[in-house]
Tab-separated table of N, CA and C in Angstrom:
chain	number	residue	atom	x	y	z
A	282	UNK	N	0.834	-1.188	0.000
A	282	UNK	CA	0.000	0.000	0.000
A	282	UNK	C	0.874	1.245	0.000
A	283	UNK	N	0.550	2.195	-0.866
A	283	UNK	CA	1.297	3.447	-0.888
A	283	UNK	C	2.566	3.405	-1.710
A	284	UNK	N	2.824	2.289	-2.398
A	284	UNK	CA	4.058	2.197	-3.185
A	284	UNK	C	3.947	2.930	-4.512
A	285	UNK	N	2.736	3.188	-4.960
A	285	UNK	CA	2.537	3.883	-6.226
A	285	UNK	C	2.089	2.968	-7.352
A	286	UNK	N	1.564	1.792	-7.021
A	286	UNK	CA	1.135	0.827	-8.039
A	286	UNK	C	0.123	1.448	-9.008
A	287	UNK	N	-0.964	1.932	-8.477
A	287	UNK	CA	-2.038	2.451	-9.334
A	287	UNK	C	-1.585	3.667	-10.122
A	288	UNK	N	-0.784	4.520	-9.507
A	288	UNK	CA	-0.269	5.698	-10.215
A	288	UNK	C	0.636	5.275	-11.366
A	289	UNK	N	1.479	4.274	-11.151
A	289	UNK	CA	2.352	3.783	-12.218
A	289	UNK	C	1.528	3.176	-13.341
A	290	UNK	N	0.559	2.347	-12.994
A	290	UNK	CA	-0.283	1.683	-13.982
A	290	UNK	C	-1.012	2.720	-14.841
A	291	UNK	N	-1.460	3.788	-14.237
A	291	UNK	CA	-2.197	4.826	-14.978
A	291	UNK	C	-1.351	5.458	-16.075
A	292	UNK	N	-0.032	5.407	-15.936
A	292	UNK	CA	0.855	6.005	-16.942
A	292	UNK	C	1.295	5.020	-18.022
A	293	UNK	N	1.059	3.736	-17.831
A	293	UNK	CA	1.516	2.744	-18.796
A	293	UNK	C	0.641	2.759	-20.031
A	294	UNK	N	1.266	2.611	-21.188
A	294	UNK	CA	0.528	2.554	-22.451
A	294	UNK	C	0.364	1.091	-22.863
A	295	UNK	N	-0.563	0.855	-23.761
A	295	UNK	CA	-0.778	-0.491	-24.278
A	295	UNK	C	-1.583	-1.391	-23.373
A	296	UNK	N	-2.197	-0.845	-22.355
A	296	UNK	CA	-2.995	-1.626	-21.416
A	296	UNK	C	-4.456	-1.563	-21.858
A	297	UNK	N	-5.047	-2.736	-22.058
A	297	UNK	CA	-6.456	-2.792	-22.456
A	297	UNK	C	-7.395	-2.747	-21.264
A	298	UNK	N	-6.957	-3.312	-20.159
A	298	UNK	CA	-7.842	-3.413	-19.000
A	298	UNK	C	-7.018	-3.481	-17.720
A	299	UNK	N	-7.543	-2.884	-16.663
A	299	UNK	CA	-6.934	-2.956	-15.337
A	299	UNK	C	-7.936	-3.635	-14.411
A	300	UNK	N	-7.475	-4.694	-13.751
A	300	UNK	CA	-8.290	-5.359	-12.739
A	300	UNK	C	-7.769	-4.866	-11.395
A	301	UNK	N	-8.573	-4.074	-10.721
A	301	UNK	CA	-8.164	-3.422	-9.480
A	301	UNK	C	-9.005	-3.921	-8.313
A	302	UNK	N	-8.319	-4.505	-7.347
A	302	UNK	CA	-9.022	-4.962	-6.149
A	302	UNK	C	-9.673	-3.778	-5.428
A	303	UNK	N	-8.968	-2.644	-5.349
A	303	UNK	CA	-9.532	-1.459	-4.698
A	303	UNK	C	-10.820	-1.017	-5.384
A	304	UNK	N	-10.812	-0.999	-6.719
A	304	UNK	CA	-12.004	-0.575	-7.457
A	304	UNK	C	-13.165	-1.544	-7.236
A	305	UNK	N	-12.857	-2.834	-7.197
A	305	UNK	CA	-13.924	-3.813	-6.965
A	305	UNK	C	-14.502	-3.689	-5.561
A	306	UNK	N	-13.639	-3.435	-4.569
A	306	UNK	CA	-14.157	-3.212	-3.206
A	306	UNK	C	-14.995	-1.942	-3.161
A	307	UNK	N	-14.546	-0.903	-3.854
A	307	UNK	CA	-15.310	0.352	-3.885
A	307	UNK	C	-16.684	0.136	-4.509
A	308	UNK	N	-16.745	-0.672	-5.554
A	308	UNK	CA	-18.022	-0.958	-6.207
A	308	UNK	C	-18.976	-1.709	-5.279
A	309	UNK	N	-18.428	-2.407	-4.303
A	309	UNK	CA	-19.246	-3.130	-3.324
A	309	UNK	C	-19.641	-2.232	-2.152
A	310	UNK	N	-19.126	-0.993	-2.148
A	310	UNK	CA	-19.540	-0.060	-1.121
A	310	UNK	C	-18.446	0.498	-0.241
A	311	UNK	N	-17.244	-0.077	-0.287
A	311	UNK	CA	-16.185	0.450	0.566
A	311	UNK	C	-14.807	-0.003	0.124
A	312	UNK	N	-14.044	0.939	-0.418
A	312	UNK	CA	-12.708	0.631	-0.936
A	312	UNK	C	-11.805	0.008	0.126
A	313	UNK	N	-11.955	0.427	1.350
A	313	UNK	CA	-11.091	-0.075	2.416
A	313	UNK	C	-11.717	-1.245	3.186
A	314	UNK	N	-12.914	-1.643	2.798
A	314	UNK	CA	-13.596	-2.734	3.484
A	314	UNK	C	-12.980	-4.070	3.080
A	315	UNK	N	-12.242	-4.680	3.985
A	315	UNK	CA	-11.532	-5.924	3.715
A	315	UNK	C	-12.366	-7.165	4.047
A	316	UNK	N	-13.567	-6.981	4.568
A	316	UNK	CA	-14.369	-8.128	5.014
A	316	UNK	C	-14.780	-9.051	3.878
A	317	UNK	N	-14.901	-8.541	2.678
A	317	UNK	CA	-15.355	-9.346	1.541
A	317	UNK	C	-14.206	-9.690	0.597
A	318	UNK	N	-12.997	-9.715	1.100
A	318	UNK	CA	-11.840	-9.928	0.228
A	318	UNK	C	-11.910	-11.233	-0.561
A	319	UNK	N	-12.416	-12.300	0.040
A	319	UNK	CA	-12.480	-13.576	-0.682
A	319	UNK	C	-13.386	-13.454	-1.912
A	320	UNK	N	-14.549	-12.830	-1.742
A	320	UNK	CA	-15.454	-12.652	-2.881
A	320	UNK	C	-14.881	-11.664	-3.890
A	321	UNK	N	-14.258	-10.603	-3.417
A	321	UNK	CA	-13.632	-9.632	-4.319
A	321	UNK	C	-12.540	-10.320	-5.133
A	322	UNK	N	-11.746	-11.156	-4.489
A	322	UNK	CA	-10.694	-11.882	-5.198
A	322	UNK	C	-11.293	-12.796	-6.260
A	323	UNK	N	-12.330	-13.536	-5.928
A	323	UNK	CA	-12.970	-14.415	-6.919
A	323	UNK	C	-13.496	-13.606	-8.107
A	324	UNK	N	-14.113	-12.474	-7.826
A	324	UNK	CA	-14.620	-11.611	-8.900
A	324	UNK	C	-13.469	-11.103	-9.761
A	325	UNK	N	-12.399	-10.660	-9.125
A	325	UNK	CA	-11.244	-10.147	-9.857
A	325	UNK	C	-10.630	-11.229	-10.742
A	326	UNK	N	-10.516	-12.435	-10.215
A	326	UNK	CA	-9.943	-13.532	-11.004
A	326	UNK	C	-10.829	-13.877	-12.201
A	327	UNK	N	-12.148	-13.791	-12.040
A	327	UNK	CA	-13.057	-14.007	-13.175
A	327	UNK	C	-12.861	-12.925	-14.237
A	328	UNK	N	-12.709	-11.669	-13.798
A	328	UNK	CA	-12.462	-10.564	-14.737
A	328	UNK	C	-11.153	-10.800	-15.491
A	329	UNK	N	-10.111	-11.174	-14.741
A	329	UNK	CA	-8.808	-11.436	-15.352
A	329	UNK	C	-8.911	-12.556	-16.372
A	330	UNK	N	-9.545	-13.649	-16.006
A	330	UNK	CA	-9.692	-14.788	-16.900
A	330	UNK	C	-10.426	-14.397	-18.178
A	331	UNK	N	-11.517	-13.662	-18.040
A	331	UNK	CA	-12.295	-13.240	-19.209
A	331	UNK	C	-11.479	-12.325	-20.112
A	332	UNK	N	-10.751	-11.406	-19.524
A	332	UNK	CA	-9.948	-10.474	-20.320
A	332	UNK	C	-8.828	-11.205	-21.052
A	333	UNK	N	-8.183	-12.142	-20.375
A	333	UNK	CA	-7.104	-12.895	-21.026
A	333	UNK	C	-7.651	-13.830	-22.095
A	334	UNK	N	-8.840	-14.362	-21.886
A	334	UNK	CA	-9.479	-15.202	-22.893
A	334	UNK	C	-9.689	-14.403	-24.172
A	335	UNK	N	-9.996	-13.134	-24.026
A	335	UNK	CA	-10.214	-12.257	-25.175
A	335	UNK	C	-8.902	-11.751	-25.768
A	336	UNK	N	-7.767	-12.164	-25.199
A	336	UNK	CA	-6.470	-11.769	-25.738
A	336	UNK	C	-6.066	-10.346	-25.406
A	337	UNK	N	-6.621	-9.790	-24.377
A	337	UNK	CA	-6.337	-8.405	-24.007
A	337	UNK	C	-5.065	-8.311	-23.168
A	338	UNK	N	-4.472	-7.131	-23.124
A	338	UNK	CA	-3.347	-6.852	-22.236
A	338	UNK	C	-3.938	-6.329	-20.938
A	339	UNK	N	-3.701	-7.059	-19.862
A	339	UNK	CA	-4.368	-6.798	-18.595
A	339	UNK	C	-3.334	-6.545	-17.507
A	340	UNK	N	-3.622	-5.569	-16.660
A	340	UNK	CA	-2.806	-5.310	-15.473
A	340	UNK	C	-3.620	-5.705	-14.253
A	341	UNK	N	-2.996	-6.489	-13.391
A	341	UNK	CA	-3.585	-6.878	-12.107
A	341	UNK	C	-3.067	-5.870	-11.102
A	342	UNK	N	-3.903	-4.930	-10.694
A	342	UNK	CA	-3.503	-3.860	-9.786
A	342	UNK	C	-3.920	-4.228	-8.371
A	343	UNK	N	-3.005	-4.907	-7.688
A	343	UNK	CA	-3.269	-5.338	-6.323
A	343	UNK	C	-1.943	-5.591	-5.624
A	344	UNK	N	-1.973	-5.574	-4.328
A	344	UNK	CA	-0.785	-5.856	-3.549
A	344	UNK	C	-0.553	-7.356	-3.542
A	345	UNK	N	0.553	-7.780	-4.114
A	345	UNK	CA	0.929	-9.194	-4.116
A	345	UNK	C	2.253	-9.330	-3.394
A	346	UNK	N	2.197	-9.276	-2.076
A	346	UNK	CA	3.449	-9.154	-1.323
A	346	UNK	C	4.177	-10.471	-1.105
A	347	UNK	N	3.524	-11.590	-1.455
A	347	UNK	CA	4.241	-12.855	-1.288
A	347	UNK	C	3.937	-13.780	-2.466
A	348	UNK	N	4.724	-14.836	-2.567
A	348	UNK	CA	4.621	-15.765	-3.690
A	348	UNK	C	3.235	-16.411	-3.767
A	349	UNK	N	2.656	-16.747	-2.639
A	349	UNK	CA	1.340	-17.380	-2.625
A	349	UNK	C	0.281	-16.483	-3.273
A	350	UNK	N	0.291	-15.194	-2.946
A	350	UNK	CA	-0.683	-14.268	-3.539
A	350	UNK	C	-0.465	-14.137	-5.043
A	351	UNK	N	0.784	-14.081	-5.458
A	351	UNK	CA	1.076	-13.952	-6.890
A	351	UNK	C	0.745	-15.224	-7.657
A	352	UNK	N	0.919	-16.387	-7.032
A	352	UNK	CA	0.703	-17.662	-7.711
A	352	UNK	C	-0.738	-17.823	-8.197
A	353	UNK	N	-1.686	-17.297	-7.459
A	353	UNK	CA	-3.093	-17.388	-7.857
A	353	UNK	C	-3.317	-16.665	-9.183
A	354	UNK	N	-2.720	-15.493	-9.308
A	354	UNK	CA	-2.850	-14.694	-10.533
A	354	UNK	C	-2.062	-15.351	-11.664
A	355	UNK	N	-0.852	-15.820	-11.347
A	355	UNK	CA	-0.022	-16.477	-12.363
A	355	UNK	C	-0.718	-17.703	-12.941
A	356	UNK	N	-1.478	-18.426	-12.109
A	356	UNK	CA	-2.182	-19.622	-12.579
A	356	UNK	C	-3.207	-19.271	-13.656
A	357	UNK	N	-3.886	-18.157	-13.497
A	357	UNK	CA	-4.841	-17.721	-14.521
A	357	UNK	C	-4.084	-17.390	-15.806
A	358	UNK	N	-2.968	-16.690	-15.680
A	358	UNK	CA	-2.157	-16.382	-16.858
A	358	UNK	C	-1.676	-17.636	-17.564
A	359	UNK	N	-1.214	-18.612	-16.800
A	359	UNK	CA	-0.731	-19.861	-17.393
A	359	UNK	C	-1.863	-20.599	-18.100
A	360	UNK	N	-3.034	-20.616	-17.485
A	360	UNK	CA	-4.189	-21.300	-18.087
A	360	UNK	C	-4.563	-20.669	-19.421
A	361	UNK	N	-4.343	-19.381	-19.552
A	361	UNK	CA	-4.691	-18.658	-20.786
A	361	UNK	C	-3.478	-18.454	-21.697
A	362	UNK	N	-2.357	-19.101	-21.349
A	362	UNK	CA	-1.121	-19.016	-22.135
A	362	UNK	C	-0.706	-17.560	-22.367
A	363	UNK	N	-0.818	-16.772	-21.321
A	363	UNK	CA	-0.499	-15.347	-21.402
A	363	UNK	C	0.957	-15.095	-20.994
A	364	UNK	N	1.541	-14.086	-21.582
A	364	UNK	CA	2.842	-13.596	-21.155
A	364	UNK	C	2.627	-12.891	-19.816
A	365	UNK	N	3.346	-13.324	-18.789
A	365	UNK	CA	3.165	-12.753	-17.453
A	365	UNK	C	4.386	-11.918	-17.093
A	366	UNK	N	4.116	-10.689	-16.697
A	366	UNK	CA	5.158	-9.780	-16.242
A	366	UNK	C	4.859	-9.394	-14.805
A	367	UNK	N	5.822	-9.597	-13.925
A	367	UNK	CA	5.706	-9.071	-12.560
A	367	UNK	C	6.287	-7.669	-12.566
A	368	UNK	N	5.533	-6.713	-12.074
A	368	UNK	CA	6.038	-5.353	-11.889
A	368	UNK	C	6.262	-5.175	-10.392
A	369	UNK	N	7.517	-5.116	-10.012
A	369	UNK	CA	7.892	-5.033	-8.606
A	369	UNK	C	8.222	-3.583	-8.286
A	370	UNK	N	7.457	-2.992	-7.397
A	370	UNK	CA	7.733	-1.618	-6.992
A	370	UNK	C	8.680	-1.646	-5.809
A	371	UNK	N	9.873	-1.156	-6.049
A	371	UNK	CA	10.906	-1.111	-5.013
A	371	UNK	C	11.009	0.322	-4.512
A	372	UNK	N	10.230	0.585	-3.490
A	372	UNK	CA	10.122	1.938	-2.938
A	372	UNK	C	10.553	1.877	-1.480
A	373	UNK	N	11.450	2.769	-1.062
A	373	UNK	CA	11.898	2.749	0.335
A	373	UNK	C	10.721	2.875	1.311
A	374	UNK	N	10.790	2.137	2.422
A	374	UNK	CA	9.687	2.168	3.396
A	374	UNK	C	9.314	3.574	3.846
A	375	UNK	N	10.297	4.450	4.006
A	375	UNK	CA	9.968	5.808	4.462
A	375	UNK	C	9.153	6.562	3.407
A	376	UNK	N	9.391	6.281	2.119
A	376	UNK	CA	8.610	6.908	1.053
A	376	UNK	C	7.195	6.339	1.049
A	377	UNK	N	7.082	5.027	1.223
A	377	UNK	CA	5.764	4.384	1.287
A	377	UNK	C	4.945	4.967	2.436
A	378	UNK	N	5.586	5.159	3.582
A	378	UNK	CA	4.895	5.708	4.753
A	378	UNK	C	4.406	7.125	4.485
A	379	UNK	N	5.243	7.949	3.896
A	379	UNK	CA	4.855	9.332	3.572
A	379	UNK	C	3.697	9.339	2.580
A	380	UNK	N	3.811	8.522	1.534
A	380	UNK	CA	2.735	8.452	0.538
A	380	UNK	C	1.431	7.986	1.162
A	381	UNK	N	1.528	6.977	2.011
A	381	UNK	CA	0.322	6.469	2.663
A	381	UNK	C	-0.336	7.557	3.501
A	382	UNK	N	0.453	8.328	4.217
A	382	UNK	CA	-0.091	9.402	5.055
A	382	UNK	C	-0.793	10.476	4.230
A	383	UNK	N	-0.414	10.612	2.949
A	383	UNK	CA	-0.983	11.639	2.082
A	383	UNK	C	-2.154	11.135	1.242
A	384	UNK	N	-2.426	9.842	1.306
A	384	UNK	CA	-3.478	9.242	0.482
A	384	UNK	C	-4.872	9.589	0.991
A	385	UNK	N	-5.798	9.651	0.063
A	385	UNK	CA	-7.197	9.827	0.439
A	385	UNK	C	-7.693	8.593	1.207
A	386	UNK	N	-7.287	7.422	0.748
A	386	UNK	CA	-7.692	6.158	1.370
A	386	UNK	C	-6.480	5.567	2.091
A	387	UNK	N	-6.183	6.117	3.243
A	387	UNK	CA	-4.995	5.744	4.010
A	387	UNK	C	-5.161	4.340	4.588
A	388	UNK	N	-4.075	3.557	4.496
A	388	UNK	CA	-4.032	2.230	5.104
A	388	UNK	C	-3.561	2.415	6.544
A	389	UNK	N	-4.171	1.753	7.515
A	389	UNK	CA	-3.713	1.898	8.898
A	389	UNK	C	-2.210	1.580	9.021
A	390	UNK	N	-1.528	2.342	9.867
A	390	UNK	CA	-0.076	2.215	10.007
A	390	UNK	C	0.355	0.793	10.335
A	391	UNK	N	-0.409	0.105	11.184
A	391	UNK	CA	-0.024	-1.259	11.560
A	391	UNK	C	-0.154	-2.230	10.389
A	392	UNK	N	-1.127	-2.007	9.511
A	392	UNK	CA	-1.290	-2.837	8.317
A	392	UNK	C	-0.116	-2.603	7.367
A	393	UNK	N	0.245	-1.342	7.188
A	393	UNK	CA	1.372	-1.015	6.329
A	393	UNK	C	2.668	-1.622	6.868
A	394	UNK	N	2.890	-1.509	8.173
A	394	UNK	CA	4.091	-2.119	8.781
A	394	UNK	C	4.124	-3.617	8.532
A	395	UNK	N	2.968	-4.271	8.658
A	395	UNK	CA	2.893	-5.711	8.433
A	395	UNK	C	3.194	-6.053	6.977
A	396	UNK	N	2.655	-5.272	6.058
A	396	UNK	CA	2.930	-5.506	4.635
A	396	UNK	C	4.420	-5.363	4.334
A	397	UNK	N	5.030	-4.328	4.866
A	397	UNK	CA	6.460	-4.120	4.633
A	397	UNK	C	7.281	-5.259	5.222
A	398	UNK	N	6.877	-5.750	6.364
A	398	UNK	CA	7.596	-6.847	7.022
A	398	UNK	C	7.462	-8.157	6.231
A	399	UNK	N	6.271	-8.407	5.672
A	399	UNK	CA	6.007	-9.665	4.977
A	399	UNK	C	6.382	-9.655	3.501
A	400	UNK	N	6.779	-8.505	2.972
A	400	UNK	CA	7.080	-8.395	1.540
A	400	UNK	C	8.196	-9.343	1.133
A	401	UNK	N	7.881	-10.171	0.160
A	401	UNK	CA	8.857	-11.076	-0.426
A	401	UNK	C	8.855	-10.867	-1.926
A	402	UNK	N	9.804	-10.088	-2.443
A	402	UNK	CA	9.787	-9.790	-3.880
A	402	UNK	C	9.935	-11.072	-4.700
A	403	UNK	N	9.361	-11.083	-5.883
A	403	UNK	CA	9.436	-12.281	-6.709
A	403	UNK	C	10.829	-12.499	-7.285
A	404	UNK	N	11.145	-13.754	-7.467
A	404	UNK	CA	12.331	-14.111	-8.224
A	404	UNK	C	12.006	-13.939	-9.699
A	405	UNK	N	12.982	-13.581	-10.523
A	405	UNK	CA	12.696	-13.406	-11.956
A	405	UNK	C	12.033	-14.625	-12.603
A	406	UNK	N	12.342	-15.830	-12.160
A	406	UNK	CA	11.782	-17.034	-12.775
A	406	UNK	C	10.292	-17.247	-12.464
A	407	UNK	N	9.699	-16.437	-11.598
A	407	UNK	CA	8.273	-16.584	-11.293
A	407	UNK	C	7.389	-16.162	-12.458
A	408	UNK	N	7.914	-15.371	-13.369
A	408	UNK	CA	7.134	-14.867	-14.499
A	408	UNK	C	8.019	-14.866	-15.740
A	409	UNK	N	7.418	-14.581	-16.891
A	409	UNK	CA	8.208	-14.505	-18.120
A	409	UNK	C	9.241	-13.386	-18.049
A	410	UNK	N	8.842	-12.292	-17.399
A	410	UNK	CA	9.767	-11.181	-17.202
A	410	UNK	C	9.372	-10.443	-15.936
A	411	UNK	N	10.304	-9.707	-15.420
A	411	UNK	CA	10.073	-8.935	-14.198
A	411	UNK	C	10.553	-7.515	-14.438
A	412	UNK	N	9.674	-6.572	-14.155
A	412	UNK	CA	10.039	-5.157	-14.211
A	412	UNK	C	10.298	-4.684	-12.790
A	413	UNK	N	11.357	-3.941	-12.626
A	413	UNK	CA	11.666	-3.337	-11.335
A	413	UNK	C	11.362	-1.845	-11.457
A	414	UNK	N	10.345	-1.414	-10.734
A	414	UNK	CA	9.829	-0.053	-10.826
A	414	UNK	C	10.279	0.707	-9.587
A	415	UNK	N	10.899	1.859	-9.806
A	415	UNK	CA	11.396	2.661	-8.702
A	415	UNK	C	10.344	3.598	-8.133
A	416	UNK	N	10.771	4.409	-7.206
A	416	UNK	CA	9.868	5.319	-6.491
A	416	UNK	C	9.187	6.324	-7.418
A	417	UNK	N	9.776	6.619	-8.576
A	417	UNK	CA	9.167	7.561	-9.526
A	417	UNK	C	8.120	6.885	-10.417
A	418	UNK	N	7.917	5.563	-10.232
A	418	UNK	CA	6.918	4.853	-11.027
A	418	UNK	C	7.389	4.473	-12.410
A	419	UNK	N	8.701	4.474	-12.606
A	419	UNK	CA	9.291	4.182	-13.914
A	419	UNK	C	10.026	2.849	-13.838
A	420	UNK	N	9.897	2.037	-14.896
A	420	UNK	CA	10.627	0.779	-14.963
A	420	UNK	C	12.111	1.112	-15.079
A	421	UNK	N	12.865	0.686	-14.080
A	421	UNK	CA	14.287	1.014	-14.029
A	421	UNK	C	15.187	-0.146	-14.418
A	422	UNK	N	14.653	-1.373	-14.367
A	422	UNK	CA	15.439	-2.545	-14.742
A	422	UNK	C	14.472	-3.653	-15.126
A	423	UNK	N	14.977	-4.609	-15.924
A	423	UNK	CA	14.145	-5.705	-16.409
A	423	UNK	C	14.929	-7.000	-16.315
A	424	UNK	N	14.257	-8.048	-15.874
A	424	UNK	CA	14.808	-9.401	-15.943
A	424	UNK	C	13.920	-10.192	-16.895
A	425	UNK	N	14.532	-10.857	-17.869
A	425	UNK	CA	13.762	-11.659	-18.804
A	425	UNK	C	13.117	-10.863	-19.908
A	426	UNK	N	13.759	-9.790	-20.383
A	426	UNK	CA	13.192	-8.976	-21.455
A	426	UNK	C	12.895	-9.856	-22.669
A	427	UNK	N	11.736	-9.667	-23.253
A	427	UNK	CA	11.336	-10.480	-24.405
A	427	UNK	C	11.313	-9.687	-25.702
A	428	UNK	N	11.506	-8.393	-25.625
A	428	UNK	CA	11.524	-7.554	-26.820
A	428	UNK	C	12.642	-6.543	-26.670
A	429	UNK	N	13.160	-6.104	-27.789
A	429	UNK	CA	14.272	-5.153	-27.780
A	429	UNK	C	13.877	-3.845	-27.080
A	430	UNK	N	12.612	-3.473	-27.136
A	430	UNK	CA	12.214	-2.184	-26.573
A	430	UNK	C	11.916	-2.232	-25.080
A	431	UNK	N	12.016	-3.398	-24.452
A	431	UNK	CA	11.781	-3.446	-22.997
A	431	UNK	C	12.829	-2.624	-22.287
A	432	UNK	N	12.512	-1.907	-21.257
A	432	UNK	CA	11.242	-1.783	-20.601
A	432	UNK	C	10.301	-0.830	-21.316
């Protein structure tokens, strides 16, 4: 939370669809309401599956702080034979904290501390390629580039 995921995604070109857990929770009545996360996740995965079935370029805009959370999304990509890119936002904790404090939808400090503590960045082999995105929201390095123009 507060790393700049959604802001970075908003600047990326070539994206046909964004599946946002925050947006789906907001549509249910509360962006910060975590009580329905299981249903929101199921809905998001259905959206992702449908978009990939249609051959669209899709961004999964959600906090995937550990391998288990990412594996669920990767499984949908694998089922649809999609090219999977992990975009890892490497933002210093002090910057994340400042950004969170300035957000309209602030995450409680203890939740943010827990996320930072549990963060396990992906290994490059978890996806076809991995983008390393810095605090400015720009891809600064790539592992597994598949095209000459990457990033």
